[in-house]
């Protein structure tokens, strides 16, 4: 129950600690009162981010489990609503989007976070597996991580692949696209953007260099 709140999200241990969770016996534990202090809610987060809950009625110390069953009624409904709100707050404060699975996508996300302090922005609710980075000063996008059917890029596969779109100088277009594993910008202006598939065809260090170049091209 409540699993949907944490779908496509990755737990951040430091943020759990800042929120008030306590690490014990291989998991994080947080407690809070709900229903005007009638119940104490315990939230347990495992190392892999999985979440479990327990609810104790404060007056008698008994476990209240009806909210985990198919039980209906106004009272149990109100309890579920308050638990859901508490978990949503935790998800927003202590988890980050974890949409992209490719190792190089994760590498790029960490590189940008450490070098520029930027986080991916998910701008399209309908396309929640597409996101961009933008500079803080100019507000211009300098990179995007997207998912696309490989065949749409000219690859010999119908599998979905994760790609990164990056900026380039217009005069460098022919040279850049002459390289192996470089493609015209997907869903971008093909005169000034190009695409790399995050499948290991290009080294991590080269991708980092290309991100840095793209960042510089997004200046004011």
Coordinates of N, CA and C in Angstrom, one line a residue:
X1 N 0.8 -1.2 0.0 CA 0.0 0.0 0.0 C 0.9 1.2 0.0
X2 N 0.5 2.3 -0.7 CA 1.2 3.5 -0.8 C 2.5 3.5 -1.7
X3 N 2.7 2.3 -2.4 CA 3.9 2.1 -3.1 C 4.0 3.1 -4.3
X4 N 2.8 3.6 -4.8 CA 2.9 4.5 -5.9 C 3.6 5.8 -5.6
X5 N 3.6 6.2 -4.3 CA 4.2 7.4 -3.9 C 5.7 7.4 -4.2
X6 N 6.3 6.3 -4.2 CA 7.8 6.2 -4.3 C 8.2 5.6 -5.6
X7 N 7.3 5.4 -6.6 CA 7.7 4.9 -7.9 C 8.6 5.9 -8.6
X8 N 9.6 5.4 -9.2 CA 10.6 6.2 -10.0 C 11.3 7.2 -9.1
X9 N 11.6 6.8 -7.8 CA 12.3 7.7 -6.9 C 13.4 6.9 -6.2
X10 N 14.4 7.6 -5.9 CA 15.6 7.0 -5.2 C 15.8 7.7 -3.9
X11 N 16.0 6.9 -2.8 CA 16.2 7.5 -1.5 C 17.6 8.1 -1.4
X12 N 17.6 9.2 -0.6 CA 18.9 9.9 -0.3 C 19.1 9.9 1.2
X13 N 20.1 9.1 1.6 CA 20.3 8.8 3.0 C 20.5 10.1 3.8
X14 N 21.3 11.0 3.3 CA 21.5 12.2 4.1 C 20.3 13.0 4.3
X15 N 19.4 13.0 3.3 CA 18.1 13.7 3.4 C 17.2 13.1 4.4
X16 N 17.3 11.7 4.5 CA 16.5 11.1 5.6 C 17.0 11.5 7.0
X17 N 18.3 11.6 7.1 CA 18.8 12.1 8.4 C 18.4 13.5 8.7
X18 N 18.5 14.4 7.7 CA 18.1 15.7 7.9 C 16.6 15.9 8.3
X19 N 15.8 14.9 7.7 CA 14.4 15.0 7.9 C 14.0 14.5 9.4
X20 N 14.9 13.7 10.0 CA 14.6 13.2 11.3 C 14.6 11.7 11.5
X21 N 14.9 11.0 10.4 CA 15.0 9.6 10.5 C 16.2 9.2 11.3
X22 N 16.1 8.0 11.9 CA 17.2 7.5 12.7 C 17.6 6.1 12.1
X23 N 18.9 6.0 11.9 CA 19.4 4.7 11.3 C 19.6 3.7 12.5
X24 N 19.0 2.5 12.3 CA 19.0 1.4 13.3 C 18.7 0.1 12.6
X25 N 19.6 -0.9 12.9 CA 19.3 -2.3 12.5 C 19.1 -2.4 10.9
X26 N 20.0 -1.6 10.2 CA 20.0 -1.7 8.8 C 18.8 -1.0 8.1
X27 N 18.1 -0.1 8.8 CA 17.0 0.6 8.2 C 16.8 1.9 8.9
X28 N 16.1 2.8 8.2 CA 15.9 4.2 8.8 C 14.5 4.2 9.4
X29 N 14.3 4.8 10.6 CA 13.0 4.9 11.2 C 12.6 6.3 11.6
X30 N 11.4 6.6 11.3 CA 10.9 7.9 11.6 C 9.5 7.8 12.3
X31 N 9.2 8.6 13.2 CA 7.9 8.5 13.9 C 7.2 9.9 14.0
X32 N 5.9 9.9 13.9 CA 5.2 11.1 14.0 C 3.7 10.8 14.4
X33 N 3.1 11.8 15.0 CA 1.7 11.6 15.4 C 0.7 12.0 14.3
X34 N -0.4 11.3 14.2 CA -1.4 11.6 13.2 C -2.8 11.6 13.9
X35 N -3.8 12.0 13.2 CA -5.2 12.0 13.7 C -5.3 12.7 15.0
X36 N -4.7 14.0 15.1 CA -4.8 14.8 16.3 C -4.2 14.1 17.5
X37 N -3.1 13.4 17.2 CA -2.3 12.8 18.3 C -2.9 11.5 18.8
X38 N -3.9 10.9 18.1 CA -4.5 9.7 18.6 C -3.6 8.5 18.2
X39 N -2.9 8.6 17.1 CA -2.0 7.5 16.6 C -0.6 8.0 16.5
X40 N 0.3 7.0 16.6 CA 1.7 7.3 16.3 C 2.1 6.4 15.1
X41 N 2.5 7.1 14.1 CA 2.9 6.5 12.8 C 4.4 6.3 12.8
X42 N 4.8 5.0 12.5 CA 6.2 4.7 12.3 C 6.4 4.4 10.8
X43 N 7.5 5.0 10.2 CA 7.8 4.8 8.8 C 9.3 4.2 8.8
X44 N 9.4 3.1 8.1 CA 10.7 2.4 8.0 C 11.1 2.4 6.6
X45 N 12.3 2.9 6.3 CA 12.9 2.9 5.0 C 14.1 2.0 5.0
X46 N 14.1 1.0 4.1 CA 15.2 0.1 3.9 C 16.3 0.7 3.1
X47 N 17.5 0.1 3.0 CA 18.6 0.7 2.3 C 18.3 0.8 0.8
X48 N 17.4 0.0 0.3 CA 17.1 0.0 -1.1 C 15.9 1.0 -1.4
X49 N 15.5 1.7 -0.3 CA 14.4 2.7 -0.5 C 13.0 2.2 -0.3
X50 N 12.8 0.9 -0.1 CA 11.5 0.3 0.2 C 10.9 0.9 1.5
X51 N 9.7 1.1 1.5 CA 9.0 1.7 2.7 C 8.0 0.8 3.3
X52 N 8.0 0.8 4.6 CA 6.9 0.1 5.4 C 6.4 1.0 6.5
X53 N 5.2 0.7 6.9 CA 4.7 1.6 8.0 C 4.1 0.7 9.1
X54 N 3.9 1.3 10.3 CA 3.3 0.7 11.4 C 2.5 1.8 12.1
X55 N 1.4 1.5 12.6 CA 0.5 2.5 13.3 C 0.1 2.0 14.7
X56 N 0.4 2.8 15.7 CA 0.1 2.4 17.1 C -0.9 3.4 17.6
X57 N -2.0 2.8 18.3 CA -2.9 3.6 19.0 C -2.3 4.0 20.3
X58 N -2.1 5.3 20.5 CA -1.4 5.8 21.7 C -2.0 5.4 23.0
X59 N -3.3 5.5 23.1 CA -4.0 5.3 24.3 C -3.8 3.9 24.9
X60 N -3.8 2.8 24.0 CA -3.7 1.5 24.5 C -2.5 0.7 24.0
X61 N -1.7 1.4 23.1 CA -0.4 0.8 22.7 C -0.6 -0.3 21.7
X62 N -1.8 -0.5 21.1 CA -2.1 -1.6 20.2 C -1.8 -1.2 18.7
X63 N -1.4 -2.2 17.9 CA -1.2 -1.9 16.5 C -2.6 -1.8 15.8
X64 N -2.7 -0.8 15.0 CA -3.9 -0.6 14.2 C -3.6 -1.0 12.7
X65 N -4.2 -2.0 12.3 CA -3.9 -2.6 11.0 C -4.9 -2.5 9.9
X66 N -6.1 -2.0 10.3 CA -7.2 -1.9 9.3 C -6.8 -1.1 8.1
X67 N -6.0 -0.1 8.2 CA -5.6 0.8 7.1 C -4.8 0.0 6.0
X68 N -4.3 -1.2 6.4 CA -3.6 -2.0 5.4 C -4.5 -3.1 4.8
X69 N -5.7 -3.1 5.1 CA -6.6 -4.1 4.6 C -7.6 -3.5 3.6
X70 N -8.6 -4.2 3.2 CA -9.7 -3.7 2.3 C -10.8 -3.0 3.1
X71 N -10.6 -2.8 4.4 CA -11.6 -2.2 5.2 C -12.0 -0.8 4.7
X72 N -13.3 -0.5 4.8 CA -13.8 0.7 4.3 C -14.5 1.5 5.4
X73 N -14.8 2.7 5.2 CA -15.4 3.5 6.2 C -14.8 4.9 6.4
X74 N -15.5 5.8 6.9 CA -14.9 7.2 7.0 C -13.7 7.3 7.9
X75 N -13.7 6.6 9.0 CA -12.6 6.7 9.9 C -11.3 6.1 9.3
X76 N -11.3 4.9 8.8 CA -10.1 4.3 8.2 C -9.7 5.1 7.0
X77 N -10.7 5.7 6.3 CA -10.3 6.5 5.1 C -9.5 7.7 5.5
X78 N -9.9 8.3 6.6 CA -9.2 9.5 7.1 C -7.8 9.1 7.5
X79 N -7.7 8.0 8.1 CA -6.3 7.5 8.6 C -5.4 7.3 7.3
X80 N -6.0 6.6 6.3 CA -5.2 6.4 5.1 C -4.8 7.8 4.5
X81 N -5.7 8.7 4.5 CA -5.4 10.0 3.9 C -4.2 10.7 4.6
X82 N -4.2 10.7 6.0 CA -3.1 11.3 6.7 C -1.8 10.6 6.5
X83 N -1.9 9.2 6.5 CA -0.6 8.5 6.2 C -0.1 8.8 4.8
X84 N -1.0 8.9 3.9 CA -0.5 9.2 2.5 C 0.1 10.5 2.5
X85 N -0.4 11.5 3.2 CA 0.1 12.9 3.2 C 1.5 12.8 3.8
X86 N 1.6 12.1 4.9 CA 2.9 12.0 5.6 C 4.0 11.4 4.7
X87 N 3.6 10.3 4.0 CA 4.5 9.6 3.1 C 4.9 10.5 1.9
X88 N 3.9 11.3 1.4 CA 4.2 12.1 0.3 C 5.2 13.2 0.7
X89 N 5.1 13.7 1.9 CA 6.1 14.7 2.4 C 7.5 14.1 2.5
X90 N 7.6 12.9 2.9 CA 8.9 12.2 3.0 C 9.4 12.0 1.6
X91 N 8.6 11.5 0.7 CA 9.0 11.3 -0.7 C 9.6 12.6 -1.3
X92 N 8.9 13.7 -1.1 CA 9.3 15.0 -1.7 C 10.6 15.5 -1.0
X93 N 10.8 15.2 0.3 CA 11.9 15.8 1.0 C 13.2 14.9 0.9
X94 N 13.0 13.6 0.8 CA 14.1 12.6 1.0 C 14.4 11.7 -0.2
X95 N 13.6 11.8 -1.2 CA 13.8 11.0 -2.4 C 14.1 12.0 -3.6
X96 N 14.7 11.5 -4.6 CA 14.9 12.2 -5.9 C 14.4 11.3 -7.0
X97 N 14.1 12.0 -8.1 CA 13.7 11.2 -9.3 C 14.7 10.1 -9.7
X98 N 14.3 9.0 -10.0 CA 15.2 7.9 -10.4 C 14.6 7.2 -11.7
X99 N 14.5 8.0 -12.7 CA 13.8 7.6 -13.9 C 14.8 6.8 -14.8
X100 N 16.0 7.3 -14.9 CA 17.0 6.8 -15.9 C 17.9 5.7 -15.2
X101 N 18.0 4.6 -16.0 CA 18.6 3.4 -15.4 C 20.0 3.1 -16.0
X102 N 20.3 3.7 -17.2 CA 21.6 3.4 -17.8 C 22.7 3.9 -16.9
X103 N 23.8 3.1 -16.8 CA 24.9 3.5 -16.0 C 25.5 4.9 -16.4
X104 N 25.6 5.2 -17.7 CA 26.1 6.4 -18.1 C 25.1 7.6 -17.8
X105 N 23.8 7.3 -17.8 CA 22.9 8.3 -17.4 C 23.1 8.7 -15.9
X106 N 23.3 7.7 -15.1 CA 23.6 8.0 -13.7 C 24.9 8.7 -13.5
X107 N 25.9 8.3 -14.3 CA 27.2 9.0 -14.2 C 27.0 10.5 -14.6
X108 N 26.3 10.8 -15.6 CA 26.1 12.1 -16.1 C 25.3 13.0 -15.0
X109 N 24.3 12.4 -14.4 CA 23.6 13.0 -13.3 C 24.5 13.4 -12.2
X110 N 25.3 12.5 -11.7 CA 26.2 12.7 -10.6 C 27.3 13.8 -11.0
X111 N 27.8 13.7 -12.3 CA 28.8 14.7 -12.7 C 28.2 16.1 -12.7
X112 N 27.0 16.3 -13.2 CA 26.4 17.6 -13.3 C 26.1 18.1 -11.9
X113 N 25.7 17.2 -11.0 CA 25.4 17.6 -9.6 C 26.6 18.1 -8.9
X114 N 27.7 17.3 -9.1 CA 29.0 17.7 -8.4 C 29.6 18.9 -9.0
X115 N 29.6 19.1 -10.4 CA 30.3 20.1 -11.0 C 29.5 21.5 -11.0
X116 N 28.2 21.4 -11.2 CA 27.4 22.6 -11.3 C 26.4 22.8 -10.3
X117 N 26.1 21.7 -9.5 CA 25.1 21.8 -8.5 C 23.7 21.8 -9.1
X118 N 23.5 21.3 -10.3 CA 22.2 21.4 -11.0 C 21.5 20.0 -10.9
X119 N 20.2 20.0 -10.8 CA 19.4 18.8 -10.8 C 18.5 18.8 -12.1
X120 N 18.2 17.6 -12.5 CA 17.3 17.5 -13.7 C 16.0 18.1 -13.4
X121 N 15.4 18.8 -14.4 CA 14.1 19.3 -14.3 C 13.1 18.5 -15.2
X122 N 12.1 17.9 -14.6 CA 11.1 17.1 -15.4 C 10.0 18.1 -15.7
X123 N 9.9 18.5 -16.9 CA 9.0 19.6 -17.3 C 7.7 19.1 -17.9
X124 N 7.7 17.9 -18.3 CA 6.5 17.4 -19.1 C 5.9 16.2 -18.4
X125 N 4.7 16.5 -17.8 CA 4.0 15.4 -17.0 C 3.7 14.2 -17.9
X126 N 3.4 14.5 -19.1 CA 3.0 13.4 -20.1 C 4.2 12.6 -20.5
X127 N 5.4 13.2 -20.4 CA 6.7 12.5 -20.7 C 7.6 12.5 -19.5
X128 N 7.3 11.7 -18.5 CA 8.0 11.8 -17.3 C 9.4 11.1 -17.3
X129 N 9.8 10.6 -18.5 CA 11.1 10.0 -18.7 C 12.0 10.9 -19.6
X130 N 11.6 12.2 -19.6 CA 12.4 13.2 -20.3 C 12.7 14.3 -19.3
X131 N 13.9 14.8 -19.3 CA 14.3 15.9 -18.4 C 15.4 16.7 -19.0
X132 N 15.6 18.0 -18.4 CA 16.6 18.9 -18.9 C 17.4 19.4 -17.7
X133 N 18.6 19.9 -18.1 CA 19.4 20.7 -17.2 C 19.5 22.1 -17.8
X134 N 19.4 23.2 -16.9 CA 19.6 24.5 -17.4 C 20.5 25.3 -16.5
X135 N 21.2 26.3 -17.1 CA 22.1 27.1 -16.3 C 21.3 28.0 -15.4
X136 N 21.9 28.3 -14.2 CA 21.2 29.1 -13.2 C 21.2 30.6 -13.7
X137 N 22.3 31.0 -14.3 CA 22.4 32.4 -14.7 C 21.6 32.8 -15.9
X138 N 21.7 32.0 -17.0 CA 21.0 32.3 -18.2 C 19.6 31.7 -18.4
X139 N 19.4 30.7 -17.5 CA 18.2 29.9 -17.6 C 18.0 29.1 -18.9
X140 N 19.1 29.0 -19.7 CA 19.1 28.2 -20.9 C 19.4 26.8 -20.6
X141 N 18.8 25.9 -21.4 CA 19.1 24.5 -21.3 C 20.5 24.3 -21.9
X142 N 21.2 23.4 -21.2 CA 22.5 23.0 -21.8 C 22.6 21.5 -22.0
X143 N 21.6 20.7 -21.6 CA 21.6 19.3 -21.8 C 20.2 18.8 -21.5
X144 N 19.9 17.6 -22.1 CA 18.7 16.9 -21.8 C 18.9 15.4 -21.8
X145 N 18.3 14.7 -20.9 CA 18.3 13.2 -21.0 C 16.9 12.8 -21.3
X146 N 16.8 12.0 -22.4 CA 15.6 11.6 -22.9 C 15.6 10.1 -23.2
X147 N 14.4 9.5 -23.4 CA 14.3 8.1 -23.8 C 13.6 8.0 -25.1
X148 N 14.1 7.1 -26.0 CA 13.5 7.1 -27.3 C 13.7 5.7 -27.9
X149 N 12.9 5.3 -28.8 CA 13.0 4.0 -29.4 C 14.3 4.0 -30.3
X150 N 15.1 3.1 -30.1 CA 16.4 3.1 -30.8 C 16.3 3.2 -32.3
X151 N 15.3 2.6 -32.9 CA 15.2 2.7 -34.3 C 14.9 4.1 -34.8
X152 N 14.4 4.9 -34.0 CA 14.1 6.3 -34.4 C 15.4 7.1 -34.6
X153 N 16.5 6.6 -34.0 CA 17.8 7.2 -34.1 C 18.6 6.5 -35.3
X154 N 18.0 5.5 -35.8 CA 18.7 4.8 -36.9 C 19.4 3.5 -36.4
X155 N 19.2 3.2 -35.1 CA 19.8 2.0 -34.5 C 19.0 0.8 -34.9
X156 N 19.7 -0.4 -34.9 CA 19.1 -1.6 -35.3 C 18.4 -2.3 -34.1
X157 N 17.5 -1.6 -33.5 CA 16.8 -2.1 -32.3 C 15.5 -1.4 -32.1
X158 N 14.5 -2.1 -31.5 CA 13.3 -1.4 -31.2 C 13.3 -1.1 -29.7
X159 N 14.3 -1.4 -29.0 CA 14.4 -1.2 -27.5 C 14.5 0.3 -27.3
X160 N 13.9 0.7 -26.1 CA 14.1 2.1 -25.7 C 15.5 2.3 -25.2
X161 N 16.1 3.4 -25.6 CA 17.4 3.7 -25.2 C 17.4 5.1 -24.5
X162 N 18.4 5.3 -23.6 CA 18.5 6.6 -23.0 C 19.6 7.4 -23.7
X163 N 19.3 8.7 -24.0 CA 20.2 9.5 -24.7 C 20.4 10.8 -24.0
X164 N 21.5 11.5 -24.4 CA 21.7 12.9 -23.9 C 21.8 13.8 -25.1
X165 N 21.1 14.9 -25.1 CA 21.2 15.9 -26.1 C 22.1 17.1 -25.6
X166 N 23.0 17.5 -26.4 CA 23.9 18.6 -26.0 C 24.1 19.6 -27.1
X167 N 24.5 20.8 -26.7 CA 24.6 21.9 -27.6 C 26.0 21.8 -28.4
X168 N 26.0 22.4 -29.6 CA 27.2 22.6 -30.4 C 27.1 23.9 -31.1
X169 N 28.3 24.3 -31.6 CA 28.3 25.5 -32.5 C 27.9 25.0 -33.9
X170 N 27.1 25.9 -34.5 CA 26.6 25.6 -35.8 C 27.7 25.2 -36.8
X171 N 28.8 25.9 -36.7 CA 29.9 25.7 -37.6 C 30.6 24.3 -37.4
X172 N 30.4 23.7 -36.2 CA 31.0 22.5 -35.9 C 30.1 21.3 -36.2
X173 N 28.9 21.5 -36.7 CA 28.0 20.5 -36.9 C 28.5 19.3 -37.7
X174 N 29.0 19.6 -38.9 CA 29.4 18.5 -39.8 C 30.5 17.7 -39.2
X175 N 31.5 18.4 -38.5 CA 32.6 17.6 -37.9 C 32.1 16.7 -36.8
X176 N 31.2 17.3 -35.9 CA 30.7 16.5 -34.8 C 29.9 15.3 -35.3
X177 N 29.0 15.5 -36.3 CA 28.2 14.4 -36.7 C 28.9 13.4 -37.6
X178 N 30.1 13.7 -37.9 CA 30.9 12.7 -38.7 C 31.6 11.7 -37.8
X179 N 31.5 11.9 -36.5 CA 32.1 11.0 -35.5 C 31.1 9.8 -35.3
X180 N 31.7 8.7 -35.0 CA 30.9 7.5 -34.7 C 30.2 7.7 -33.3
X181 N 29.0 7.3 -33.3 CA 28.1 7.3 -32.1 C 27.6 8.7 -31.8
X182 N 27.7 9.7 -32.8 CA 27.1 11.0 -32.6 C 25.9 11.1 -33.6
X183 N 24.8 11.6 -33.2 CA 23.6 11.7 -34.0 C 23.0 13.1 -34.0
X184 N 22.2 13.5 -35.0 CA 21.5 14.8 -35.0 C 20.6 14.9 -33.7
X185 N 20.5 16.1 -33.2 CA 19.8 16.3 -31.9 C 18.3 15.8 -32.0
X186 N 18.0 14.9 -31.1 CA 16.6 14.4 -31.0 C 15.7 15.3 -30.4
X187 N 14.6 15.7 -31.1 CA 13.7 16.7 -30.6 C 14.3 18.0 -30.3
X188 N 15.4 18.4 -30.9 CA 16.0 19.7 -30.7 C 16.3 20.2 -32.1
X189 N 16.8 21.5 -32.1 CA 17.2 22.1 -33.3 C 18.5 21.4 -33.8
X190 N 18.4 20.7 -34.9 CA 19.5 19.9 -35.4 C 20.7 20.7 -35.9
X191 N 20.5 22.0 -36.0 CA 21.7 22.8 -36.4 C 22.6 23.1 -35.2
X192 N 22.0 23.0 -34.0 CA 22.8 23.4 -32.8 C 22.8 22.4 -31.7
X193 N 22.2 21.2 -31.9 CA 22.2 20.2 -30.9 C 22.5 18.9 -31.5
X194 N 23.2 18.0 -30.8 CA 23.4 16.6 -31.2 C 23.1 15.6 -30.1
X195 N 23.1 14.4 -30.4 CA 22.6 13.3 -29.5 C 23.7 12.3 -29.3
X196 N 23.9 11.8 -28.1 CA 24.7 10.7 -27.8 C 23.9 9.6 -27.1
X197 N 24.0 8.4 -27.5 CA 23.3 7.3 -26.8 C 24.1 6.9 -25.6
X198 N 23.5 6.8 -24.4 CA 24.2 6.5 -23.2 C 24.3 5.0 -23.0
X199 N 25.0 4.3 -23.9 CA 25.2 2.9 -23.9 C 26.6 2.4 -23.8
X200 N 27.5 3.3 -23.5 CA 28.9 3.0 -23.4 C 29.7 3.1 -24.7
X201 N 29.0 3.5 -25.8 CA 29.7 3.6 -27.1 C 30.7 4.8 -27.0
X202 N 30.5 5.7 -26.2 CA 31.4 6.8 -26.0 C 31.8 6.8 -24.5
X203 N 33.1 7.0 -24.2 CA 33.6 6.9 -22.8 C 32.9 7.9 -21.9
X204 N 33.0 7.6 -20.6 CA 32.5 8.6 -19.6 C 33.2 9.9 -19.7
X205 N 34.5 9.8 -19.8 CA 35.3 11.1 -19.8 C 34.9 12.0 -21.0
X206 N 34.7 11.3 -22.2 CA 34.3 12.1 -23.3 C 32.9 12.8 -23.1
X207 N 32.0 12.0 -22.5 CA 30.7 12.6 -22.2 C 30.8 13.8 -21.3
X208 N 31.6 13.6 -20.3 CA 31.8 14.7 -19.3 C 32.4 16.0 -20.0
X209 N 33.3 15.8 -20.9 CA 33.9 16.9 -21.7 C 32.8 17.5 -22.6
X210 N 31.9 16.7 -23.2 CA 30.9 17.3 -24.1 C 29.8 18.0 -23.2
X211 N 29.5 17.6 -22.0 CA 28.6 18.3 -21.2 C 29.2 19.6 -20.8
X212 N 30.5 19.7 -20.4 CA 31.2 20.9 -20.1 C 31.1 21.9 -21.2
X213 N 31.4 21.4 -22.5 CA 31.3 22.3 -23.6 C 29.9 22.9 -23.8
X214 N 28.9 22.0 -23.7 CA 27.6 22.4 -23.9 C 27.2 23.5 -22.8
X215 N 27.6 23.3 -21.6 CA 27.3 24.2 -20.5 C 27.9 25.6 -20.9
X216 N 29.1 25.6 -21.4 CA 29.7 26.9 -21.8 C 28.9 27.6 -22.9
X217 N 28.4 26.8 -23.8 CA 27.6 27.4 -25.0 C 26.2 27.9 -24.5
X218 N 25.8 27.6 -23.3 CA 24.5 28.1 -22.8 C 24.7 29.4 -22.0
X219 N 25.8 30.0 -22.1 CA 25.9 31.3 -21.4 C 25.0 32.3 -21.9
X220 N 24.9 33.4 -21.1 CA 24.0 34.5 -21.5 C 24.5 35.1 -22.9

